[in-house]
């Protein structure tokens, strides 16, 4: 299941993306919510990007014109931020700026799900991200969310990874987008290619905002205009950072929070090459 040739090929692309981000310091326009705004901005900074968290509807179009990518997040949604997301997404699409939508809560909120469907139809994001329940919901599949969290029945494991990927491939292909489904095993597919990422730790699910951080992290590498590689790399880095933070923190969640950011800032290409666990 762990294919050396495919793994080595992807690693070379990952190294190039990381080098490009370090050299270019891409500006990521990140429209997210107050619960995780600080963490999202800091993870962008930790890996070499530059965050702009502007979210007022009257400035997002102007601010977004200088961005290398746009990340929008539906968590803790408000009418003002929905309008800002819509305007920013339309402008980014018109200007050819790559974007990601994070589908927080679409599996438990009709408001968010309807908005996401319209945004995807009008703005054509290159990456559509969510947990397993959220991705299943946007694909029109049965989902079992518990609030904004994924339900246990939707959990992706090494054993059911292939079936989970198969369930969502048609939607990815129809939307001409990369789906990034986060969970114990992350699934990334553009409808043709499929990759699973088996790195991570259960502690990531116990810290508010790690999913939002994954979306923001993806935005840094999406600036390269290679959404497939960007999504897989971000999933690998989040999983590896979680593993490293867990080794340092043990059961101390406050320490885990700090150690997670440290792990991003200290991560090396060698660590990625040697420790990433990819499924094909």
GROMACS .gro file of C-alpha atoms in nm:
model
  280
    1UNK     CA    1   0.000   0.000   0.000
    2UNK     CA    2   0.295   0.231   0.061
    3UNK     CA    3   0.439   0.258  -0.294
    4UNK     CA    4   0.801   0.371  -0.295
    5UNK     CA    5   0.810   0.503  -0.653
    6UNK     CA    6   0.497   0.715  -0.611
    7UNK     CA    7   0.612   0.834  -0.271
    8UNK     CA    8   0.952   0.945  -0.404
    9UNK     CA    9   0.794   1.123  -0.699
   10UNK     CA   10   0.562   1.318  -0.471
   11UNK     CA   11   0.843   1.402  -0.232
   12UNK     CA   12   1.038   1.575  -0.508
   13UNK     CA   13   0.731   1.787  -0.581
   14UNK     CA   14   0.686   1.862  -0.210
   15UNK     CA   15   1.045   1.980  -0.177
   16UNK     CA   16   0.999   2.211  -0.474
   17UNK     CA   17   0.677   2.357  -0.330
   18UNK     CA   18   0.841   2.422   0.005
   19UNK     CA   19   1.142   2.585  -0.159
   20UNK     CA   20   0.915   2.804  -0.371
   21UNK     CA   21   0.715   2.915  -0.066
   22UNK     CA   22   1.030   2.997   0.128
   23UNK     CA   23   1.163   3.204  -0.159
   24UNK     CA   24   0.843   3.384  -0.262
   25UNK     CA   25   0.668   3.423   0.078
   26UNK     CA   26   0.321   3.403  -0.079
   27UNK     CA   27   0.051   3.634   0.053
   28UNK     CA   28  -0.247   3.423   0.160
   29UNK     CA   29  -0.576   3.611   0.192
   30UNK     CA   30  -0.750   3.410   0.463
   31UNK     CA   31  -1.113   3.489   0.546
   32UNK     CA   32  -1.189   3.282   0.852
   33UNK     CA   33  -1.354   3.309   1.193
   34UNK     CA   34  -1.237   3.446   1.525
   35UNK     CA   35  -1.211   3.108   1.698
   36UNK     CA   36  -0.912   3.002   1.487
   37UNK     CA   37  -0.795   3.321   1.317
   38UNK     CA   38  -0.476   3.351   1.523
   39UNK     CA   39  -0.374   2.989   1.468
   40UNK     CA   40  -0.445   3.009   1.095
   41UNK     CA   41  -0.233   3.322   1.059
   42UNK     CA   42   0.051   3.175   1.262
   43UNK     CA   43   0.070   2.850   1.069
   44UNK     CA   44   0.096   3.049   0.746
   45UNK     CA   45   0.383   3.247   0.897
   46UNK     CA   46   0.551   2.936   1.038
   47UNK     CA   47   0.599   2.782   0.693
   48UNK     CA   48   0.709   3.099   0.516
   49UNK     CA   49   0.385   3.254   0.393
   50UNK     CA   50   0.234   3.593   0.474
   51UNK     CA   51  -0.125   3.608   0.603
   52UNK     CA   52  -0.381   3.881   0.542
   53UNK     CA   53  -0.692   3.821   0.749
   54UNK     CA   54  -0.905   4.105   0.608
   55UNK     CA   55  -1.275   4.014   0.610
   56UNK     CA   56  -1.483   4.332   0.571
   57UNK     CA   57  -1.699   4.314   0.258
   58UNK     CA   58  -1.594   4.664   0.154
   59UNK     CA   59  -1.223   4.581   0.144
   60UNK     CA   60  -1.182   4.214   0.054
   61UNK     CA   61  -1.181   4.268  -0.323
   62UNK     CA   62  -0.913   4.537  -0.301
   63UNK     CA   63  -0.703   4.339  -0.053
   64UNK     CA   64  -0.738   4.017  -0.249
   65UNK     CA   65  -0.592   4.158  -0.570
   66UNK     CA   66  -0.241   4.137  -0.422
   67UNK     CA   67  -0.283   3.785  -0.284
   68UNK     CA   68  -0.119   3.471  -0.421
   69UNK     CA   69  -0.411   3.258  -0.298
   70UNK     CA   70  -0.745   3.289  -0.121
   71UNK     CA   71  -0.865   3.068   0.166
   72UNK     CA   72  -1.226   3.102   0.284
   73UNK     CA   73  -1.370   2.924   0.586
   74UNK     CA   74  -1.738   2.880   0.680
   75UNK     CA   75  -1.681   2.826   1.051
   76UNK     CA   76  -1.891   3.035   1.296
   77UNK     CA   77  -2.046   3.203   0.993
   78UNK     CA   78  -2.205   3.549   0.990
   79UNK     CA   79  -2.397   3.741   0.726
   80UNK     CA   80  -2.115   3.993   0.686
   81UNK     CA   81  -1.851   3.724   0.639
   82UNK     CA   82  -2.069   3.532   0.394
   83UNK     CA   83  -2.089   3.847   0.183
   84UNK     CA   84  -1.714   3.900   0.213
   85UNK     CA   85  -1.645   3.540   0.108
   86UNK     CA   86  -1.878   3.571  -0.189
   87UNK     CA   87  -1.721   3.896  -0.311
   88UNK     CA   88  -1.365   3.778  -0.255
   89UNK     CA   89  -1.433   3.447  -0.430
   90UNK     CA   90  -1.589   3.612  -0.733
   91UNK     CA   91  -1.298   3.855  -0.762
   92UNK     CA   92  -1.037   3.581  -0.719
   93UNK     CA   93  -1.203   3.371  -0.987
   94UNK     CA   94  -1.212   3.669  -1.225
   95UNK     CA   95  -0.846   3.747  -1.156
   96UNK     CA   96  -0.727   3.387  -1.180
   97UNK     CA   97  -0.618   3.366  -0.815
   98UNK     CA   98  -0.634   3.007  -0.684
   99UNK     CA   99  -0.861   2.946  -0.388
  100UNK     CA  100  -0.969   2.695  -0.125
  101UNK     CA  101  -1.302   2.670   0.054
  102UNK     CA  102  -1.315   2.503   0.395
  103UNK     CA  103  -1.662   2.353   0.439
  104UNK     CA  104  -1.684   2.389   0.818
  105UNK     CA  105  -2.033   2.294   0.934
  106UNK     CA  106  -2.194   2.210   0.599
  107UNK     CA  107  -2.293   1.868   0.732
  108UNK     CA  108  -2.498   2.019   1.015
  109UNK     CA  109  -2.618   2.352   0.868
  110UNK     CA  110  -2.843   2.395   0.565
  111UNK     CA  111  -2.743   2.763   0.551
  112UNK     CA  112  -2.375   2.679   0.514
  113UNK     CA  113  -2.435   2.388   0.277
  114UNK     CA  114  -2.650   2.596   0.042
  115UNK     CA  115  -2.395   2.878   0.051
  116UNK     CA  116  -2.109   2.636  -0.021
  117UNK     CA  117  -2.292   2.485  -0.318
  118UNK     CA  118  -2.346   2.831  -0.466
  119UNK     CA  119  -1.986   2.940  -0.396
  120UNK     CA  120  -1.844   2.629  -0.560
  121UNK     CA  121  -2.070   2.672  -0.861
  122UNK     CA  122  -1.986   3.042  -0.910
  123UNK     CA  123  -1.624   3.070  -0.795
  124UNK     CA  124  -1.475   2.730  -0.886
  125UNK     CA  125  -1.228   2.681  -0.599
  126UNK     CA  126  -0.928   2.464  -0.682
  127UNK     CA  127  -0.940   2.288  -0.341
  128UNK     CA  128  -1.256   2.193  -0.151
  129UNK     CA  129  -1.163   2.095   0.206
  130UNK     CA  130  -1.361   1.945   0.489
  131UNK     CA  131  -1.374   1.663   0.738
  132UNK     CA  132  -1.518   1.330   0.628
  133UNK     CA  133  -1.878   1.423   0.719
  134UNK     CA  134  -1.854   1.763   0.548
  135UNK     CA  135  -1.708   1.623   0.226
  136UNK     CA  136  -1.969   1.349   0.217
  137UNK     CA  137  -2.244   1.608   0.270
  138UNK     CA  138  -2.127   1.834  -0.013
  139UNK     CA  139  -2.105   1.528  -0.238
  140UNK     CA  140  -2.469   1.444  -0.159
  141UNK     CA  141  -2.378   1.131   0.035
  142UNK     CA  142  -2.515   1.021   0.375
  143UNK     CA  143  -2.318   1.184   0.655
  144UNK     CA  144  -2.329   1.161   1.032
  145UNK     CA  145  -2.182   1.485   1.164
  146UNK     CA  146  -2.190   1.573   1.532
  147UNK     CA  147  -2.213   1.950   1.514
  148UNK     CA  148  -1.916   2.068   1.312
  149UNK     CA  149  -1.722   1.749   1.390
  150UNK     CA  150  -1.714   1.436   1.178
  151UNK     CA  151  -1.930   1.149   1.291
  152UNK     CA  152  -1.772   0.817   1.383
  153UNK     CA  153  -1.963   0.641   1.105
  154UNK     CA  154  -1.784   0.858   0.847
  155UNK     CA  155  -1.432   0.795   0.977
  156UNK     CA  156  -1.175   0.700   0.714
  157UNK     CA  157  -0.922   0.434   0.809
  158UNK     CA  158  -0.645   0.248   0.628
  159UNK     CA  159  -0.889  -0.038   0.579
  160UNK     CA  160  -1.174   0.163   0.419
  161UNK     CA  161  -0.961   0.431   0.250
  162UNK     CA  162  -1.016   0.302  -0.104
  163UNK     CA  163  -1.394   0.290  -0.067
  164UNK     CA  164  -1.404   0.638   0.090
  165UNK     CA  165  -1.203   0.775  -0.200
  166UNK     CA  166  -1.421   0.602  -0.456
  167UNK     CA  167  -1.733   0.754  -0.300
  168UNK     CA  168  -1.616   1.112  -0.364
  169UNK     CA  169  -1.417   1.087  -0.687
  170UNK     CA  170  -1.711   1.161  -0.917
  171UNK     CA  171  -1.786   1.488  -0.737
  172UNK     CA  172  -1.423   1.600  -0.756
  173UNK     CA  173  -1.415   1.525  -1.127
  174UNK     CA  174  -1.743   1.708  -1.189
  175UNK     CA  175  -1.620   2.019  -1.005
  176UNK     CA  176  -1.271   2.011  -1.162
  177UNK     CA  177  -1.142   2.046  -0.806
  178UNK     CA  178  -0.923   1.869  -0.556
  179UNK     CA  179  -1.110   1.733  -0.253
  180UNK     CA  180  -0.916   1.732   0.072
  181UNK     CA  181  -1.099   1.515   0.324
  182UNK     CA  182  -0.936   1.534   0.667
  183UNK     CA  183  -0.947   1.270   0.938
  184UNK     CA  184  -0.742   0.988   1.092
  185UNK     CA  185  -0.656   0.907   0.730
  186UNK     CA  186  -0.676   1.209   0.502
  187UNK     CA  187  -0.806   1.152   0.149
  188UNK     CA  188  -0.702   1.373  -0.143
  189UNK     CA  189  -0.849   1.326  -0.490
  190UNK     CA  190  -0.908   1.525  -0.806
  191UNK     CA  191  -1.130   1.251  -0.943
  192UNK     CA  192  -0.846   1.079  -1.125
  193UNK     CA  193  -0.561   1.068  -0.876
  194UNK     CA  194  -0.615   0.944  -0.522
  195UNK     CA  195  -0.381   0.964  -0.224
  196UNK     CA  196  -0.429   0.890   0.143
  197UNK     CA  197  -0.220   1.035   0.425
  198UNK     CA  198  -0.193   0.813   0.732
  199UNK     CA  199   0.017   1.048   0.946
  200UNK     CA  200  -0.129   1.216   1.252
  201UNK     CA  201  -0.242   1.169   1.608
  202UNK     CA  202  -0.577   1.162   1.786
  203UNK     CA  203  -0.471   1.474   1.977
  204UNK     CA  204  -0.522   1.685   1.664
  205UNK     CA  205  -0.896   1.628   1.700
  206UNK     CA  206  -0.884   1.749   2.062
  207UNK     CA  207  -0.746   2.093   1.973
  208UNK     CA  208  -0.985   2.349   1.829
  209UNK     CA  209  -0.881   2.480   1.490
  210UNK     CA  210  -0.645   2.217   1.354
  211UNK     CA  211  -0.874   2.162   1.056
  212UNK     CA  212  -0.879   2.534   0.987
  213UNK     CA  213  -0.500   2.539   1.017
  214UNK     CA  214  -0.485   2.264   0.754
  215UNK     CA  215  -0.686   2.481   0.516
  216UNK     CA  216  -0.464   2.783   0.578
  217UNK     CA  217  -0.152   2.569   0.533
  218UNK     CA  218  -0.287   2.439   0.203
  219UNK     CA  219  -0.330   2.799   0.091
  220UNK     CA  220   0.043   2.865   0.122
  221UNK     CA  221   0.128   2.588  -0.124
  222UNK     CA  222  -0.178   2.651  -0.342
  223UNK     CA  223  -0.002   2.972  -0.445
  224UNK     CA  224   0.211   2.746  -0.666
  225UNK     CA  225  -0.106   2.668  -0.868
  226UNK     CA  226  -0.058   2.297  -0.812
  227UNK     CA  227  -0.365   2.213  -0.601
  228UNK     CA  228  -0.315   1.836  -0.595
  229UNK     CA  229   0.039   1.854  -0.463
  230UNK     CA  230  -0.048   2.142  -0.229
  231UNK     CA  231  -0.331   1.948  -0.064
  232UNK     CA  232  -0.129   1.630  -0.014
  233UNK     CA  233   0.173   1.822   0.118
  234UNK     CA  234  -0.040   2.016   0.366
  235UNK     CA  235  -0.201   1.696   0.493
  236UNK     CA  236   0.139   1.532   0.537
  237UNK     CA  237   0.280   1.833   0.722
  238UNK     CA  238  -0.021   1.858   0.954
  239UNK     CA  239   0.004   1.489   1.036
  240UNK     CA  240   0.378   1.502   1.100
  241UNK     CA  241   0.351   1.818   1.310
  242UNK     CA  242   0.082   1.650   1.519
  243UNK     CA  243   0.299   1.345   1.573
  244UNK     CA  244   0.597   1.555   1.679
  245UNK     CA  245   0.386   1.772   1.910
  246UNK     CA  246   0.237   1.460   2.066
  247UNK     CA  247   0.580   1.318   2.141
  248UNK     CA  248   0.678   1.639   2.317
  249UNK     CA  249   0.353   1.718   2.499
  250UNK     CA  250   0.221   1.382   2.602
  251UNK     CA  251  -0.133   1.441   2.733
  252UNK     CA  252  -0.081   1.814   2.803
  253UNK     CA  253  -0.301   1.989   2.548
  254UNK     CA  254  -0.170   2.339   2.616
  255UNK     CA  255   0.183   2.220   2.554
  256UNK     CA  256   0.059   2.032   2.247
  257UNK     CA  257  -0.081   2.358   2.106
  258UNK     CA  258   0.252   2.538   2.133
  259UNK     CA  259   0.453   2.235   2.022
  260UNK     CA  260   0.238   2.202   1.710
  261UNK     CA  261   0.340   2.548   1.587
  262UNK     CA  262   0.703   2.474   1.678
  263UNK     CA  263   0.687   2.155   1.473
  264UNK     CA  264   0.574   2.343   1.164
  265UNK     CA  265   0.850   2.600   1.194
  266UNK     CA  266   1.120   2.334   1.241
  267UNK     CA  267   1.001   2.074   0.988
  268UNK     CA  268   1.261   1.963   0.734
  269UNK     CA  269   1.244   1.799   0.393
  270UNK     CA  270   1.429   1.500   0.536
  271UNK     CA  271   1.163   1.455   0.804
  272UNK     CA  272   0.891   1.465   0.541
  273UNK     CA  273   1.070   1.219   0.315
  274UNK     CA  274   1.142   0.968   0.588
  275UNK     CA  275   0.821   0.985   0.791
  276UNK     CA  276   0.532   1.054   0.552
  277UNK     CA  277   0.285   0.766   0.515
  278UNK     CA  278   0.109   0.777   0.181
  279UNK     CA  279  -0.158   0.537   0.058
  280UNK     CA  280  -0.236   0.482  -0.308
   0.00000   0.00000   0.00000
